Amino acid sequence: MLRTANDEKSVLRDKDVVEGMYINGSWEVSASDHKREVINPANNEVIGTVTEGTVEEVDLAVKAAKDAFYKKGGWKSTYARTRADYLLKISSKLEERKEEIAMLETLNNGKVYGDALEDVEDAINQFQYYAGLATKPHGQTYEVPDEIQAMVIREPIGVVGIIVPWNYPLVMAAQKMSAALAAGCTVVVKPSTQTPLTLIRLFEIIDEVGLPNGVANLVHGSGSVVGNALINHPDVEKISFTGGTATGKQIMRDAADNLKKVGLELGGKSPNIVFADADFDTAVDYALLGIFAQQGQVCSAGSRLLLEKSIYDKFVPELVSRAKKIKIGPGWDEETEMGPLISKSHMENVLNYVKIGVEEGAELLCGGKQITEGDFAKGNFVEPTIFTNTTPDMRIVQEEIFGPVLVIQVFETEEEAIELANGTDFGLAAAVFTNDGAKAQRVIRQLQAGITWINTYHPTFNEAPWSGYKQSGLGGDLGTYGFEEYLYKKQVNIALEVKPSGFYKG
Ligand code: NAD
């Protein structure tokens, strides 16, 4: 077990080490002298330095990926079982190093160690899952007129640019990489500038298992330089993006110029609907977990609690009392239930939303402040915050805050609950708590959301697809659907009798 007082330091490299990019099977990438410090959000100390790429390095990485894809005997034409073997080796090496990598994620992202460990376990499973899928049959034949044999073959689409956010630094990249590599695509990955460290360790593993040069490349840097260069590169066939809705819209606009395919996993403002007949303790518990897990920095967070009016007076005091008891601290402390926000500037954004909520006339029931006692002052810790007396048009009800801020909306009928639930531009996740099975099914069917739960919140699985409705996304990750995102479908028609068409008479 890694969680002793010194463990958080033991996974860090020497401060003088500048970690870099991985292009065409090598860490020896020069050109850029732009370095960026990486910060621990629990105390704002520097925990690493990373070299960032330029447009030239993106070009080098894409060239390497293109060559690795198309060349004779390249990744595209590598036997699926061989591709699967590489993925399984990556998975095994991740397993060997999972505690080290989880602790590093905790230090870099701020998330509680147990959550970070779950992330690494998810990534391990993703490489296993897609290794399995790589070798499964996935063509089709069709019943057409007798003289033709019609079939579809699936082919990897080419070089994929993978752009990921800071809230699940390893797992978001792993879910896209494992599916794309299994399908036979090659990849160039761009982490968030704030959380590059665990992906560097994943690429060390990729190097160790001897993945052919150029099949997977890592380029650090900002969205405006490296992200943009990937989107505009003519040899990148698809951008697989996870991040904010505004960024997703910009990517779609930029990608339009060369009609690049885009997969977009975006933001949310997800409703958690609690009916009066729900199991009380379960519903209170998941209302807390829905929003305060990972400090509310989860795309599918249950950031809107829709509460049936008749239980409001019993439910809300219990919710607030339990929110106040949540143990806040650094993610490596075993007692911690909620860690810091990713950065000072993000914390300022979240606190600004609290100010907006108060100005809009919502009632602040608890929280709303940075925690500044003792060592907390060094980090980006915000109290669990709950607003009530909201109206649907308020910004705190409509906009993704991406922090530990819950807004309560009250309803009296099933129809009203559904209308409120669907009343934002987002459509990522939703939950229903009730002991009436038919009602649960009825409501779920009317919710505009890609990921839904009945009587629970947050569990999802690599086997099942993850995708947003409305402005929460386009395309999707995970499961067999996620695999399809990296495959073209080619129609092949074979004449069963070789003879001229007879159309031209002369
Ligand atoms: P972000 O959109 O600011 O950044 C995401 C990534 O895009 C980063 O790597 C960033 O450098 C890059 N980027 C930024 N501008 C770019 C541009 N113009 N061109 C190309 N790349 C660009 O998001 P974030 O703050 O890192 O992450 C939080 C957001 O991610 C939240 O909105 C959250 O809901 C969303 N998210 C969604 C899912 C999902 O599955 N739907 C999962 C996790 C996070």
Short mmCIF file of C-alpha atoms in Angstrom, two decimals, residues 210-439:
data_model
loop_
_atom_site.label_atom_id
_atom_site.label_comp_id
_atom_site.label_asym_id
_atom_site.label_seq_id
_atom_site.Cartn_x
_atom_site.Cartn_y
_atom_site.Cartn_z
CA GLY A 210 8.05 -2.15 -28.01
CA LEU A 211 4.97 -0.82 -29.79
CA PRO A 212 6.26 -0.14 -33.34
CA ASN A 213 7.67 3.36 -33.80
CA GLY A 214 5.14 6.02 -34.69
CA VAL A 215 2.05 3.99 -33.74
CA ALA A 216 1.48 6.10 -30.61
CA ASN A 217 2.91 9.58 -30.15
CA LEU A 218 2.65 12.10 -27.32
CA VAL A 219 2.86 15.86 -27.82
CA HIS A 220 2.36 18.26 -24.93
CA GLY A 221 1.14 21.81 -25.30
CA SER A 222 -1.74 24.20 -25.31
CA GLY A 223 -4.99 23.78 -27.19
CA SER A 224 -4.33 26.90 -29.23
CA VAL A 225 -0.95 25.62 -30.51
CA VAL A 226 -0.76 21.82 -30.37
CA GLY A 227 -4.51 21.10 -30.34
CA ASN A 228 -5.10 23.50 -33.19
CA ALA A 229 -2.20 22.12 -35.24
CA LEU A 230 -3.67 18.62 -34.91
CA ILE A 231 -7.11 19.81 -36.00
CA ASN A 232 -5.72 21.61 -39.02
CA HIS A 233 -3.30 18.90 -40.10
CA PRO A 234 -4.41 17.42 -43.43
CA ASP A 235 -3.08 13.97 -42.52
CA VAL A 236 -5.10 13.63 -39.32
CA GLU A 237 -8.25 11.78 -40.31
CA LYS A 238 -10.17 12.18 -37.08
CA ILE A 239 -10.09 14.21 -33.87
CA SER A 240 -11.32 12.39 -30.81
CA PHE A 241 -11.92 15.07 -28.19
CA THR A 242 -13.10 15.18 -24.61
CA GLY A 243 -13.49 18.57 -22.94
CA GLY A 244 -15.73 21.59 -22.60
CA THR A 245 -18.71 22.30 -24.88
CA ALA A 246 -17.33 25.68 -26.01
CA THR A 247 -14.03 24.03 -27.03
CA GLY A 248 -15.94 21.23 -28.76
CA LYS A 249 -17.89 23.76 -30.84
CA GLN A 250 -14.65 25.53 -31.81
CA ILE A 251 -13.08 22.20 -32.81
CA MET A 252 -16.08 21.36 -34.97
CA ARG A 253 -15.81 24.73 -36.74
CA ASP A 254 -12.05 24.32 -37.28
CA ALA A 255 -12.43 20.73 -38.47
CA ALA A 256 -15.03 21.76 -41.06
CA ASP A 257 -12.35 23.18 -43.36
CA ASN A 258 -10.96 19.77 -44.24
CA LEU A 259 -14.06 17.82 -43.20
CA LYS A 260 -12.15 15.98 -40.54
CA LYS A 261 -14.22 13.50 -38.58
CA VAL A 262 -14.81 14.57 -35.00
CA GLY A 263 -15.83 12.68 -31.89
CA LEU A 264 -16.84 15.07 -29.12
CA GLU A 265 -17.44 14.18 -25.47
CA LEU A 266 -18.49 17.45 -23.83
CA GLY A 267 -19.91 19.08 -20.73
CA GLY A 268 -23.08 18.50 -18.74
CA LYS A 269 -25.54 19.88 -16.20
CA SER A 270 -27.10 16.62 -15.22
CA PRO A 271 -30.38 16.25 -13.33
CA ASN A 272 -30.70 13.87 -10.41
CA ILE A 273 -34.45 13.39 -9.87
CA VAL A 274 -35.64 12.26 -6.45
CA PHE A 275 -39.30 11.27 -6.11
CA ALA A 276 -40.99 11.22 -2.71
CA ASP A 277 -41.30 7.42 -2.78
CA ALA A 278 -37.52 6.88 -3.15
CA ASP A 279 -35.48 5.14 -0.48
CA PHE A 280 -34.56 8.17 1.61
CA ASP A 281 -31.06 7.23 2.79
CA THR A 282 -30.03 5.97 -0.65
CA ALA A 283 -31.28 9.11 -2.37
CA VAL A 284 -29.52 11.47 0.08
CA ASP A 285 -26.30 9.48 -0.23
CA TYR A 286 -26.26 9.55 -4.04
CA ALA A 287 -27.30 13.20 -4.17
CA LEU A 288 -24.04 13.88 -2.30
CA LEU A 289 -21.93 11.47 -4.34
CA GLY A 290 -23.46 12.70 -7.59
CA ILE A 291 -22.14 16.22 -7.11
CA PHE A 292 -19.28 16.06 -4.60
CA ALA A 293 -17.37 13.05 -6.00
CA GLN A 294 -14.11 14.38 -7.40
CA GLN A 295 -15.03 17.86 -6.19
CA GLY A 296 -17.80 18.09 -8.78
CA GLN A 297 -15.21 18.04 -11.56
CA VAL A 298 -16.96 15.22 -13.38
CA CYS A 299 -18.68 15.77 -16.72
CA SER A 300 -21.63 13.62 -15.63
CA ALA A 301 -21.88 15.14 -12.12
CA GLY A 302 -25.42 15.31 -10.73
CA SER A 303 -25.17 19.08 -10.43
CA ARG A 304 -28.94 19.66 -10.37
CA LEU A 305 -31.00 17.95 -7.67
CA LEU A 306 -34.65 17.78 -8.70
CA LEU A 307 -36.62 17.16 -5.55
CA GLU A 308 -40.33 16.32 -5.16
CA LYS A 309 -41.87 19.08 -3.06
CA SER A 310 -43.49 16.79 -0.48
CA ILE A 311 -40.10 15.54 0.81
CA TYR A 312 -38.23 18.84 0.57
CA ASP A 313 -38.48 19.68 4.30
CA LYS A 314 -37.12 16.31 5.36
CA PHE A 315 -34.54 15.85 2.59
CA VAL A 316 -32.76 19.19 2.45
CA PRO A 317 -31.72 19.52 6.14
CA GLU A 318 -30.27 15.99 6.02
CA LEU A 319 -28.47 16.72 2.74
CA VAL A 320 -26.95 19.95 4.07
CA SER A 321 -25.94 18.40 7.38
CA ARG A 322 -24.14 15.55 5.60
CA ALA A 323 -22.51 17.88 3.07
CA LYS A 324 -20.99 19.86 5.95
CA LYS A 325 -19.44 16.66 7.32
CA ILE A 326 -17.57 15.75 4.13
CA LYS A 327 -13.87 15.39 4.95
CA ILE A 328 -11.80 17.67 2.82
CA GLY A 329 -8.04 17.34 2.37
CA PRO A 330 -5.24 16.30 0.06
CA GLY A 331 -6.07 13.28 -2.08
CA TRP A 332 -3.27 11.17 -0.63
CA ASP A 333 -4.68 11.38 2.92
CA GLU A 334 -6.69 8.22 3.67
CA GLU A 335 -9.38 10.22 5.50
CA THR A 336 -10.07 12.54 2.58
CA GLU A 337 -13.44 12.39 0.84
CA MET A 338 -13.06 15.53 -1.26
CA GLY A 339 -9.84 17.05 -2.61
CA PRO A 340 -8.83 20.40 -4.11
CA LEU A 341 -9.95 21.95 -7.39
CA ILE A 342 -7.52 21.66 -10.27
CA SER A 343 -6.12 25.21 -10.24
CA LYS A 344 -6.39 28.60 -8.61
CA SER A 345 -8.01 30.06 -11.73
CA HIS A 346 -10.60 27.28 -11.89
CA MET A 347 -11.32 27.82 -8.18
CA GLU A 348 -11.89 31.52 -8.91
CA ASN A 349 -14.35 30.56 -11.67
CA VAL A 350 -16.27 28.30 -9.31
CA LEU A 351 -16.36 30.95 -6.55
CA ASN A 352 -17.50 33.48 -9.12
CA TYR A 353 -20.48 31.23 -9.89
CA VAL A 354 -21.33 31.27 -6.18
CA LYS A 355 -21.35 35.07 -6.36
CA ILE A 356 -23.54 34.94 -9.48
CA GLY A 357 -25.96 32.56 -7.74
CA VAL A 358 -26.34 34.92 -4.78
CA GLU A 359 -26.79 37.91 -7.09
CA GLU A 360 -29.43 36.01 -9.07
CA GLY A 361 -31.39 35.57 -5.85
CA ALA A 362 -30.78 31.90 -5.10
CA GLU A 363 -30.45 30.93 -1.42
CA LEU A 364 -27.05 29.62 -0.32
CA LEU A 365 -27.67 26.78 2.14
CA CYS A 366 -24.04 25.88 2.83
CA GLY A 367 -20.48 26.35 1.60
CA GLY A 368 -19.59 28.85 -1.07
CA LYS A 369 -16.12 29.70 0.20
CA GLN A 370 -12.51 28.72 -0.23
CA ILE A 371 -11.09 26.93 2.82
CA THR A 372 -8.19 28.97 4.12
CA GLU A 373 -7.35 27.57 7.57
CA GLY A 374 -3.78 26.35 8.06
CA ASP A 375 -2.29 24.34 5.21
CA PHE A 376 -5.60 24.49 3.30
CA ALA A 377 -4.72 28.06 2.33
CA LYS A 378 -1.93 26.77 0.08
CA GLY A 379 -4.31 24.69 -2.03
CA ASN A 380 -7.50 25.16 -4.02
CA PHE A 381 -10.05 23.80 -1.55
CA VAL A 382 -13.70 24.87 -1.77
CA GLU A 383 -16.47 23.92 0.65
CA PRO A 384 -19.33 21.69 -0.55
CA THR A 385 -21.91 24.23 -1.69
CA ILE A 386 -25.69 23.92 -2.04
CA PHE A 387 -28.15 26.45 -3.48
CA THR A 388 -31.93 26.36 -3.25
CA ASN A 389 -34.79 28.69 -4.27
CA THR A 390 -33.56 28.60 -7.84
CA THR A 391 -35.43 29.29 -11.06
CA PRO A 392 -34.76 27.45 -14.34
CA ASP A 393 -33.42 30.54 -16.08
CA MET A 394 -30.63 31.22 -13.56
CA ARG A 395 -27.07 30.88 -14.83
CA ILE A 396 -26.19 28.57 -11.92
CA VAL A 397 -28.96 26.24 -13.13
CA GLN A 398 -28.10 26.43 -16.83
CA GLU A 399 -24.29 26.54 -16.96
CA GLU A 400 -21.71 23.90 -16.11
CA ILE A 401 -19.86 25.08 -12.99
CA PHE A 402 -17.59 22.03 -12.76
CA GLY A 403 -17.05 22.31 -9.03
CA PRO A 404 -18.69 21.24 -5.74
CA VAL A 405 -21.84 23.31 -6.29
CA LEU A 406 -25.29 21.71 -6.21
CA VAL A 407 -28.47 23.55 -7.22
CA ILE A 408 -31.85 22.31 -6.02
CA GLN A 409 -34.96 22.53 -8.22
CA VAL A 410 -38.37 21.58 -6.84
CA PHE A 411 -41.19 19.81 -8.72
CA GLU A 412 -44.68 18.57 -7.92
CA THR A 413 -45.55 16.22 -10.80
CA GLU A 414 -43.78 13.67 -12.98
CA GLU A 415 -44.32 15.90 -16.05
CA GLU A 416 -42.79 18.88 -14.29
CA ALA A 417 -39.77 16.81 -13.25
CA ILE A 418 -39.18 15.76 -16.86
CA GLU A 419 -39.59 19.30 -18.16
CA LEU A 420 -37.10 20.68 -15.63
CA ALA A 421 -34.68 17.80 -16.22
CA ASN A 422 -34.62 18.43 -19.98
CA GLY A 423 -34.53 22.20 -19.57
CA THR A 424 -30.86 22.89 -20.37
CA ASP A 425 -28.77 22.74 -23.54
CA PHE A 426 -26.88 19.73 -22.16
CA GLY A 427 -27.82 16.07 -22.30
CA LEU A 428 -25.04 14.00 -20.82
CA ALA A 429 -26.38 12.12 -17.78
CA ALA A 430 -29.47 11.83 -15.57
CA ALA A 431 -30.71 9.77 -12.65
CA VAL A 432 -34.07 8.84 -11.17
CA PHE A 433 -34.64 7.74 -7.58
CA THR A 434 -37.99 6.03 -6.92
CA ASN A 435 -39.32 2.73 -5.64
CA ASP A 436 -41.93 2.68 -8.40
CA GLY A 437 -40.36 0.59 -11.16
CA ALA A 438 -42.81 1.60 -13.87
CA LYS A 439 -42.38 5.29 -13.07
#
